[in-house]
């Protein structure tokens, strides 16, 4: 049984994040906010993860976009953007990525992700499909979407 | 002297695109539009590239975002989004990437890009800097920006 946890912003979490390849502006910004007391220690973060013992072995960032900004779904509605889904190399193929995606799905909101190159197979298995490409909307993204029952892709 | 060309949408260009790693929804959508006569052969594309003989050795996609959607710059203005900048492996380190970025800069509009992991050094040499991370705006991106004289980064 894989347990998904909401991650708190503290120096220990941020140190664990350094082991993930997609460590970037988001993590640096969280570190700066903590250092300059813009956020308190153990504040909520947009990250969810799975621990194996004391090691964070997989994580994702998840953010809810409001209905008024929805350009992907019909009817327009709140939806989730999932990114930075990553499993440490030694822990791949054991369901730690799948557990995070299933955790996101349980909100029963549509989900959008912009996958890294070569992860298409994984996302297909998770029931995601390519959004029809719209350059003005998608620019540099190759969005994949997942929709709960009753939701359709918006015509572009 | 490296010559940057605006690329036309035709089967030959789209075939060349297959050699680039970041071949995705954008290219597939262009192919479908060509096949179903939504666009004519040799229509303009958002891509620019450099040929070495008959081989397309580098390319980028470039799109102008209107001032009313500008969330990055001060004063708000039209800006360019640059993506899919890529040089074929055998042709790297010869200025083919730099030529494309300099081509984009000559419009004297601010430029935003969302770099691939590990390309940070290149973008720094090109004068790009990290945008301050704003989760609601940037979500899964790690935007880098370049500004011509007289333009500043917008406070977030």
Short mmCIF file of N, CA and C in Angstrom, two decimals, chain A:
data_model
loop_
_atom_site.label_atom_id
_atom_site.label_comp_id
_atom_site.label_asym_id
_atom_site.label_seq_id
_atom_site.Cartn_x
_atom_site.Cartn_y
_atom_site.Cartn_z
N UNK A 1 0.86 -1.20 0.00
CA UNK A 1 0.00 0.00 0.00
C UNK A 1 0.89 1.25 0.00
N UNK A 2 0.78 2.04 -1.06
CA UNK A 2 1.61 3.25 -1.19
C UNK A 2 0.85 4.45 -0.65
N UNK A 3 1.46 5.17 0.27
CA UNK A 3 0.78 6.30 0.91
C UNK A 3 1.28 7.63 0.33
N UNK A 4 0.35 8.40 -0.22
CA UNK A 4 0.69 9.70 -0.78
C UNK A 4 0.49 10.77 0.29
N UNK A 5 1.50 11.61 0.48
CA UNK A 5 1.41 12.66 1.51
C UNK A 5 1.55 14.04 0.89
N UNK A 6 0.84 14.99 1.47
CA UNK A 6 1.04 16.39 1.10
C UNK A 6 2.35 16.81 1.75
N UNK A 7 3.24 17.44 0.99
CA UNK A 7 4.55 17.78 1.53
C UNK A 7 4.55 19.18 2.13
N UNK A 8 5.24 19.32 3.22
CA UNK A 8 5.34 20.61 3.89
C UNK A 8 6.64 21.29 3.48
N UNK A 9 6.61 22.62 3.45
CA UNK A 9 7.82 23.37 3.10
C UNK A 9 8.70 23.49 4.33
N UNK A 10 9.79 22.76 4.33
CA UNK A 10 10.79 22.92 5.38
C UNK A 10 12.14 22.55 4.77
N UNK A 11 13.21 22.82 5.50
CA UNK A 11 14.53 22.60 4.92
C UNK A 11 14.76 21.14 4.56
N UNK A 12 14.15 20.23 5.32
CA UNK A 12 14.34 18.80 5.05
C UNK A 12 13.70 18.43 3.69
N UNK A 13 12.46 18.88 3.49
CA UNK A 13 11.79 18.61 2.21
C UNK A 13 12.59 19.21 1.05
N UNK A 14 13.00 20.45 1.22
CA UNK A 14 13.69 21.14 0.13
C UNK A 14 15.03 20.48 -0.18
N UNK A 15 15.66 19.91 0.84
CA UNK A 15 16.90 19.17 0.63
C UNK A 15 16.62 17.89 -0.17
N UNK A 16 15.53 17.22 0.15
CA UNK A 16 15.15 16.00 -0.59
C UNK A 16 14.87 16.33 -2.06
N UNK A 17 14.28 17.50 -2.30
CA UNK A 17 13.94 17.89 -3.68
C UNK A 17 15.17 17.94 -4.58
N UNK A 18 16.34 18.20 -3.99
CA UNK A 18 17.55 18.32 -4.82
C UNK A 18 17.89 17.03 -5.56
N UNK A 19 17.34 15.91 -5.11
CA UNK A 19 17.65 14.64 -5.76
C UNK A 19 16.83 14.45 -7.04
N UNK A 20 15.84 15.30 -7.25
CA UNK A 20 15.01 15.16 -8.44
C UNK A 20 15.56 16.01 -9.57
N UNK A 21 15.44 15.46 -10.77
CA UNK A 21 16.02 16.14 -11.94
C UNK A 21 15.36 17.48 -12.23
N UNK A 22 14.05 17.51 -12.03
CA UNK A 22 13.33 18.75 -12.35
C UNK A 22 13.31 19.69 -11.16
N UNK A 23 14.49 19.98 -10.65
CA UNK A 23 14.65 20.94 -9.57
C UNK A 23 14.89 22.28 -10.25
N UNK A 24 14.02 23.24 -10.01
CA UNK A 24 14.16 24.50 -10.75
C UNK A 24 13.65 25.69 -10.00
N UNK A 25 13.13 26.65 -10.73
CA UNK A 25 12.67 27.91 -10.14
C UNK A 25 11.64 27.72 -9.04
N UNK A 26 10.78 26.73 -9.20
CA UNK A 26 9.73 26.55 -8.20
C UNK A 26 10.34 26.22 -6.83
N UNK A 27 11.30 25.30 -6.81
CA UNK A 27 11.94 24.91 -5.55
C UNK A 27 12.80 26.05 -5.00
N UNK A 28 13.51 26.72 -5.87
CA UNK A 28 14.36 27.83 -5.42
C UNK A 28 13.51 28.93 -4.81
N UNK A 29 12.37 29.18 -5.42
CA UNK A 29 11.46 30.20 -4.91
C UNK A 29 10.92 29.80 -3.54
N UNK A 30 10.62 28.51 -3.35
CA UNK A 30 10.15 28.04 -2.05
C UNK A 30 11.24 28.20 -0.98
N UNK A 31 12.47 27.90 -1.38
CA UNK A 31 13.60 28.04 -0.45
C UNK A 31 13.79 29.49 -0.04
N UNK A 32 13.72 30.39 -1.01
CA UNK A 32 13.87 31.82 -0.71
C UNK A 32 12.74 32.32 0.20
N UNK A 33 11.53 31.86 -0.07
CA UNK A 33 10.40 32.28 0.76
C UNK A 33 10.58 31.81 2.20
N UNK A 34 11.14 30.62 2.36
CA UNK A 34 11.37 30.08 3.70
C UNK A 34 12.48 30.87 4.40
N UNK A 35 13.57 31.11 3.67
CA UNK A 35 14.71 31.82 4.24
C UNK A 35 14.35 33.24 4.66
N UNK A 36 13.49 33.88 3.88
CA UNK A 36 13.16 35.27 4.21
C UNK A 36 11.85 35.37 4.98
N UNK A 37 11.43 34.24 5.56
CA UNK A 37 10.22 34.20 6.40
C UNK A 37 8.96 34.69 5.68
N UNK A 38 8.94 34.61 4.36
CA UNK A 38 7.70 34.92 3.65
C UNK A 38 6.70 33.80 3.92
N UNK A 39 7.21 32.58 4.02
CA UNK A 39 6.35 31.48 4.50
C UNK A 39 6.97 30.92 5.77
N UNK A 40 6.10 30.39 6.64
CA UNK A 40 6.59 29.77 7.86
C UNK A 40 7.09 28.36 7.58
N UNK A 41 7.92 27.87 8.46
CA UNK A 41 8.37 26.49 8.39
C UNK A 41 7.13 25.59 8.45
N UNK A 42 7.17 24.50 7.67
CA UNK A 42 6.06 23.55 7.62
C UNK A 42 4.77 24.12 7.04
N UNK A 43 4.88 25.15 6.21
CA UNK A 43 3.71 25.63 5.46
C UNK A 43 3.32 24.56 4.45
N UNK A 44 2.09 24.64 3.99
CA UNK A 44 1.66 23.71 2.94
C UNK A 44 2.35 24.06 1.63
N UNK A 45 2.62 23.04 0.84
CA UNK A 45 3.24 23.27 -0.46
C UNK A 45 2.32 22.69 -1.52
N UNK A 46 2.57 23.01 -2.79
CA UNK A 46 1.74 22.38 -3.84
C UNK A 46 2.24 20.98 -4.19
N UNK A 47 3.20 20.45 -3.42
CA UNK A 47 3.78 19.14 -3.74
C UNK A 47 3.16 18.02 -2.92
N UNK A 48 3.06 16.87 -3.58
CA UNK A 48 2.66 15.63 -2.92
C UNK A 48 3.76 14.61 -3.20
N UNK A 49 3.96 13.69 -2.27
CA UNK A 49 5.03 12.73 -2.49
C UNK A 49 4.81 11.43 -1.77
N UNK A 50 5.70 10.49 -2.04
CA UNK A 50 5.69 9.18 -1.38
C UNK A 50 7.06 8.97 -0.75
N UNK A 51 7.06 8.61 0.52
CA UNK A 51 8.30 8.28 1.22
C UNK A 51 8.51 6.78 1.25
N UNK A 52 9.77 6.38 1.14
CA UNK A 52 10.17 5.01 1.40
C UNK A 52 11.16 5.13 2.54
N UNK A 53 10.73 4.77 3.73
CA UNK A 53 11.52 5.08 4.93
C UNK A 53 11.62 6.58 5.05
N UNK A 54 12.84 7.10 5.13
CA UNK A 54 13.02 8.56 5.24
C UNK A 54 13.26 9.24 3.90
N UNK A 55 13.23 8.45 2.84
CA UNK A 55 13.57 9.00 1.52
C UNK A 55 12.33 9.32 0.72
N UNK A 56 12.29 10.54 0.21
CA UNK A 56 11.22 10.92 -0.70
C UNK A 56 11.55 10.28 -2.05
N UNK A 57 10.73 9.33 -2.51
CA UNK A 57 11.07 8.59 -3.73
C UNK A 57 10.28 9.03 -4.95
N UNK A 58 9.15 9.70 -4.75
CA UNK A 58 8.42 10.25 -5.89
C UNK A 58 7.68 11.50 -5.44
N UNK A 59 7.41 12.34 -6.40
CA UNK A 59 6.70 13.59 -6.06
C UNK A 59 6.01 14.15 -7.29
N UNK A 60 5.09 15.04 -7.05
CA UNK A 60 4.46 15.81 -8.14
C UNK A 60 4.03 17.15 -7.55
N UNK A 61 3.85 18.13 -8.41
CA UNK A 61 3.29 19.42 -8.03
C UNK A 61 1.89 19.47 -8.64
N UNK A 62 0.94 19.98 -7.89
CA UNK A 62 -0.46 19.96 -8.32
C UNK A 62 -1.08 21.31 -7.98
N UNK A 63 -1.72 21.93 -8.97
CA UNK A 63 -2.29 23.26 -8.77
C UNK A 63 -3.66 23.34 -9.42
N UNK A 64 -4.62 23.94 -8.71
CA UNK A 64 -5.95 24.06 -9.28
C UNK A 64 -6.11 25.38 -10.02
N UNK A 65 -6.51 25.29 -11.29
CA UNK A 65 -6.78 26.47 -12.10
C UNK A 65 -8.27 26.74 -12.07
N UNK A 66 -8.63 28.01 -11.91
CA UNK A 66 -10.05 28.35 -11.80
C UNK A 66 -10.77 28.29 -13.15
N UNK A 67 -12.04 27.93 -13.03
CA UNK A 67 -12.94 27.81 -14.17
C UNK A 67 -12.80 28.96 -15.18
N UNK A 68 -12.68 30.19 -14.67
CA UNK A 68 -12.65 31.33 -15.60
C UNK A 68 -11.41 31.32 -16.50
N UNK A 69 -10.38 30.54 -16.12
CA UNK A 69 -9.18 30.45 -16.97
C UNK A 69 -9.16 29.16 -17.80
N UNK A 70 -10.23 28.36 -17.68
CA UNK A 70 -10.24 27.07 -18.37
C UNK A 70 -10.38 27.25 -19.88
N UNK A 71 -9.37 26.81 -20.62
CA UNK A 71 -9.44 26.85 -22.09
C UNK A 71 -9.42 25.44 -22.69
N UNK A 72 -9.54 24.42 -21.84
CA UNK A 72 -9.36 23.05 -22.31
C UNK A 72 -10.62 22.18 -22.30
N UNK A 73 -11.56 22.46 -21.38
CA UNK A 73 -12.62 21.49 -21.15
C UNK A 73 -14.01 22.06 -21.41
N UNK A 74 -14.94 21.13 -21.66
CA UNK A 74 -16.33 21.43 -21.94
C UNK A 74 -17.20 20.57 -21.06
N UNK A 75 -18.03 21.08 -20.16
CA UNK A 75 -18.17 22.51 -19.85
C UNK A 75 -16.92 23.04 -19.14
N UNK A 76 -16.71 24.37 -19.23
CA UNK A 76 -15.60 25.00 -18.53
C UNK A 76 -15.74 24.76 -17.03
N UNK A 77 -14.62 24.48 -16.39
CA UNK A 77 -14.66 24.14 -14.96
C UNK A 77 -13.27 24.27 -14.33
N UNK A 78 -13.24 24.23 -13.01
CA UNK A 78 -11.95 24.14 -12.33
C UNK A 78 -11.21 22.90 -12.82
N UNK A 79 -9.93 22.99 -13.00
CA UNK A 79 -9.17 21.79 -13.36
C UNK A 79 -7.80 21.83 -12.68
N UNK A 80 -7.14 20.68 -12.68
CA UNK A 80 -5.84 20.56 -12.03
C UNK A 80 -4.72 20.55 -13.06
N UNK A 81 -3.63 21.23 -12.74
CA UNK A 81 -2.41 21.10 -13.54
C UNK A 81 -1.43 20.29 -12.71
N UNK A 82 -0.96 19.22 -13.31
CA UNK A 82 -0.03 18.31 -12.63
C UNK A 82 1.33 18.46 -13.32
N UNK A 83 2.39 18.70 -12.55
CA UNK A 83 3.70 18.75 -13.18
C UNK A 83 4.76 18.25 -12.22
N UNK A 84 5.98 18.13 -12.74
CA UNK A 84 7.10 17.62 -11.94
C UNK A 84 6.81 16.26 -11.34
N UNK A 85 6.04 15.45 -12.03
CA UNK A 85 5.87 14.06 -11.59
C UNK A 85 7.18 13.35 -11.88
N UNK A 86 7.77 12.82 -10.84
CA UNK A 86 9.10 12.21 -11.03
C UNK A 86 9.33 11.15 -9.95
N UNK A 87 9.92 10.05 -10.35
CA UNK A 87 10.26 8.97 -9.43
C UNK A 87 11.78 8.81 -9.48
N UNK A 88 12.43 8.72 -8.34
CA UNK A 88 13.89 8.55 -8.34
C UNK A 88 14.23 7.26 -9.09
N UNK A 89 15.34 7.28 -9.85
CA UNK A 89 15.68 6.15 -10.73
C UNK A 89 15.61 4.77 -10.06
N UNK A 90 16.12 4.62 -8.85
CA UNK A 90 16.15 3.30 -8.20
C UNK A 90 14.77 2.78 -7.80
N UNK A 91 13.77 3.64 -7.87
CA UNK A 91 12.44 3.25 -7.39
C UNK A 91 11.40 3.19 -8.50
N UNK A 92 11.86 3.19 -9.74
CA UNK A 92 10.90 3.19 -10.86
C UNK A 92 10.27 1.81 -11.07
N UNK A 93 9.12 1.80 -11.73
CA UNK A 93 8.44 0.54 -12.05
C UNK A 93 7.81 -0.14 -10.86
N UNK A 94 7.64 0.58 -9.77
CA UNK A 94 7.07 -0.02 -8.56
C UNK A 94 5.73 0.63 -8.17
N UNK A 95 5.20 1.45 -9.04
CA UNK A 95 3.88 2.04 -8.77
C UNK A 95 3.90 3.38 -8.05
N UNK A 96 5.10 3.93 -7.81
CA UNK A 96 5.17 5.20 -7.07
C UNK A 96 4.70 6.40 -7.91
N UNK A 97 4.83 6.30 -9.21
CA UNK A 97 4.32 7.36 -10.09
C UNK A 97 2.81 7.23 -10.25
N UNK A 98 2.39 5.99 -10.50
CA UNK A 98 0.96 5.70 -10.67
C UNK A 98 0.16 6.14 -9.44
N UNK A 99 0.69 5.90 -8.24
CA UNK A 99 -0.01 6.26 -7.01
C UNK A 99 -0.28 7.76 -6.96
N UNK A 100 0.69 8.55 -7.43
CA UNK A 100 0.50 10.00 -7.41
C UNK A 100 -0.58 10.43 -8.41
N UNK A 101 -0.55 9.85 -9.60
CA UNK A 101 -1.55 10.21 -10.60
C UNK A 101 -2.95 9.81 -10.12
N UNK A 102 -3.04 8.63 -9.51
CA UNK A 102 -4.36 8.20 -9.02
C UNK A 102 -4.84 9.10 -7.87
N UNK A 103 -3.90 9.56 -7.08
CA UNK A 103 -4.24 10.51 -6.02
C UNK A 103 -4.86 11.78 -6.63
N UNK A 104 -4.25 12.27 -7.70
CA UNK A 104 -4.77 13.48 -8.35
C UNK A 104 -6.15 13.24 -8.96
N UNK A 105 -6.34 12.05 -9.53
CA UNK A 105 -7.62 11.74 -10.18
C UNK A 105 -8.78 11.70 -9.21
N UNK A 106 -8.51 11.37 -7.96
CA UNK A 106 -9.61 11.16 -7.01
C UNK A 106 -10.39 12.45 -6.74
N UNK A 107 -9.82 13.61 -7.10
CA UNK A 107 -10.57 14.86 -6.95
C UNK A 107 -11.71 14.97 -7.96
N UNK A 108 -11.67 14.07 -8.98
CA UNK A 108 -12.71 14.05 -10.01
C UNK A 108 -12.81 15.38 -10.75
N UNK A 109 -11.65 16.02 -10.92
CA UNK A 109 -11.55 17.21 -11.77
C UNK A 109 -10.70 16.83 -12.97
N UNK A 110 -10.92 17.49 -14.12
CA UNK A 110 -10.04 17.23 -15.24
C UNK A 110 -8.60 17.59 -14.87
N UNK A 111 -7.65 16.92 -15.50
CA UNK A 111 -6.24 17.16 -15.22
C UNK A 111 -5.52 17.46 -16.52
N UNK A 112 -4.62 18.41 -16.45
CA UNK A 112 -3.75 18.72 -17.59
C UNK A 112 -2.31 18.53 -17.16
N UNK A 113 -1.51 17.94 -18.02
CA UNK A 113 -0.08 17.86 -17.74
C UNK A 113 0.69 18.13 -19.03
N UNK A 114 1.93 18.53 -18.91
CA UNK A 114 2.78 18.79 -20.07
C UNK A 114 3.98 17.86 -19.91
N UNK A 115 3.88 16.67 -20.51
CA UNK A 115 4.84 15.63 -20.17
C UNK A 115 6.25 15.89 -20.68
N UNK A 116 7.20 15.32 -20.00
CA UNK A 116 8.57 15.34 -20.50
C UNK A 116 8.67 14.40 -21.68
N UNK A 117 9.62 14.70 -22.53
CA UNK A 117 9.85 13.87 -23.70
C UNK A 117 10.03 12.41 -23.23
N UNK A 118 9.44 11.48 -23.98
CA UNK A 118 9.61 10.04 -23.73
C UNK A 118 8.80 9.48 -22.56
N UNK A 119 7.84 10.25 -22.04
CA UNK A 119 7.02 9.68 -20.98
C UNK A 119 5.61 9.39 -21.47
N UNK A 120 5.41 9.52 -22.78
CA UNK A 120 4.08 9.36 -23.39
C UNK A 120 3.43 8.02 -23.02
N UNK A 121 4.20 6.94 -23.04
CA UNK A 121 3.65 5.62 -22.75
C UNK A 121 3.03 5.54 -21.37
N UNK A 122 3.72 6.10 -20.41
CA UNK A 122 3.20 6.12 -19.03
C UNK A 122 1.86 6.84 -18.96
N UNK A 123 1.78 8.00 -19.58
CA UNK A 123 0.56 8.80 -19.50
C UNK A 123 -0.60 8.15 -20.20
N UNK A 124 -0.31 7.44 -21.30
CA UNK A 124 -1.38 6.70 -21.98
C UNK A 124 -1.95 5.62 -21.07
N UNK A 125 -1.06 4.90 -20.39
CA UNK A 125 -1.52 3.87 -19.46
C UNK A 125 -2.38 4.47 -18.35
N UNK A 126 -2.09 5.73 -18.01
CA UNK A 126 -2.85 6.40 -16.95
C UNK A 126 -4.16 7.00 -17.49
N UNK A 127 -4.45 6.79 -18.78
CA UNK A 127 -5.72 7.26 -19.34
C UNK A 127 -5.69 8.69 -19.86
N UNK A 128 -4.49 9.24 -20.01
CA UNK A 128 -4.38 10.60 -20.56
C UNK A 128 -4.35 10.56 -22.08
N UNK A 129 -4.84 11.63 -22.71
CA UNK A 129 -4.81 11.74 -24.16
C UNK A 129 -4.25 13.10 -24.57
N UNK A 130 -3.75 13.16 -25.80
CA UNK A 130 -3.25 14.44 -26.31
C UNK A 130 -4.37 15.43 -26.48
N UNK A 131 -4.18 16.66 -26.02
CA UNK A 131 -5.13 17.72 -26.34
C UNK A 131 -4.87 18.14 -27.78
N UNK A 132 -5.93 18.52 -28.49
CA UNK A 132 -5.71 19.04 -29.85
C UNK A 132 -4.85 20.28 -29.75
N UNK A 133 -3.81 20.33 -30.55
CA UNK A 133 -2.84 21.43 -30.42
C UNK A 133 -3.41 22.75 -30.91
N UNK A 134 -3.31 23.76 -30.08
CA UNK A 134 -3.73 25.12 -30.43
C UNK A 134 -2.54 26.02 -30.09
N UNK A 135 -1.88 26.53 -31.12
CA UNK A 135 -0.62 27.22 -30.87
C UNK A 135 -0.74 28.40 -29.92
N UNK A 136 -1.76 29.22 -30.11
CA UNK A 136 -1.88 30.41 -29.25
C UNK A 136 -2.09 30.04 -27.79
N UNK A 137 -2.74 28.93 -27.57
CA UNK A 137 -2.99 28.50 -26.19
C UNK A 137 -1.80 27.70 -25.65
N UNK A 138 -1.28 26.81 -26.45
CA UNK A 138 -0.33 25.83 -25.94
C UNK A 138 1.14 26.22 -26.10
N UNK A 139 1.43 27.11 -27.06
CA UNK A 139 2.80 27.53 -27.28
C UNK A 139 3.76 26.35 -27.15
N UNK A 140 4.70 26.40 -26.24
CA UNK A 140 5.71 25.34 -26.18
C UNK A 140 5.28 24.05 -25.51
N UNK A 141 4.02 23.89 -25.22
CA UNK A 141 3.59 22.69 -24.51
C UNK A 141 3.04 21.61 -25.44
N UNK A 142 3.09 20.38 -24.97
CA UNK A 142 2.42 19.27 -25.63
C UNK A 142 1.41 18.72 -24.63
N UNK A 143 0.33 19.46 -24.38
CA UNK A 143 -0.52 19.07 -23.26
C UNK A 143 -1.20 17.72 -23.42
N UNK A 144 -1.22 16.99 -22.33
CA UNK A 144 -2.02 15.77 -22.23
C UNK A 144 -3.11 16.05 -21.22
N UNK A 145 -4.29 15.49 -21.48
CA UNK A 145 -5.41 15.74 -20.56
C UNK A 145 -6.09 14.45 -20.16
N UNK A 146 -6.68 14.50 -18.98
CA UNK A 146 -7.51 13.39 -18.48
C UNK A 146 -8.83 13.99 -18.01
N UNK A 147 -9.90 13.32 -18.36
CA UNK A 147 -11.22 13.87 -18.00
C UNK A 147 -12.05 12.85 -17.26
N UNK A 148 -12.67 13.26 -16.15
CA UNK A 148 -13.61 12.36 -15.49
C UNK A 148 -14.88 12.26 -16.33
N UNK A 149 -15.76 11.35 -15.98
CA UNK A 149 -16.99 11.17 -16.73
C UNK A 149 -17.79 12.46 -16.82
N UNK A 150 -18.39 12.72 -17.97
CA UNK A 150 -19.24 13.90 -18.13
C UNK A 150 -18.50 15.12 -18.63
N UNK A 151 -17.18 15.00 -18.78
CA UNK A 151 -16.38 16.14 -19.25
C UNK A 151 -15.82 15.81 -20.63
N UNK A 152 -15.81 16.81 -21.51
CA UNK A 152 -15.23 16.61 -22.83
C UNK A 152 -14.15 17.62 -23.11
N UNK A 153 -13.35 17.31 -24.14
CA UNK A 153 -12.36 18.29 -24.55
C UNK A 153 -13.08 19.42 -25.29
N UNK A 154 -12.64 20.64 -25.02
CA UNK A 154 -13.21 21.80 -25.71
C UNK A 154 -12.73 21.82 -27.16
N UNK A 155 -13.63 22.17 -28.07
CA UNK A 155 -13.22 22.31 -29.47
C UNK A 155 -12.31 23.54 -29.61
N UNK A 156 -11.23 23.41 -30.38
CA UNK A 156 -10.36 24.58 -30.55
C UNK A 156 -10.61 25.24 -31.89
#
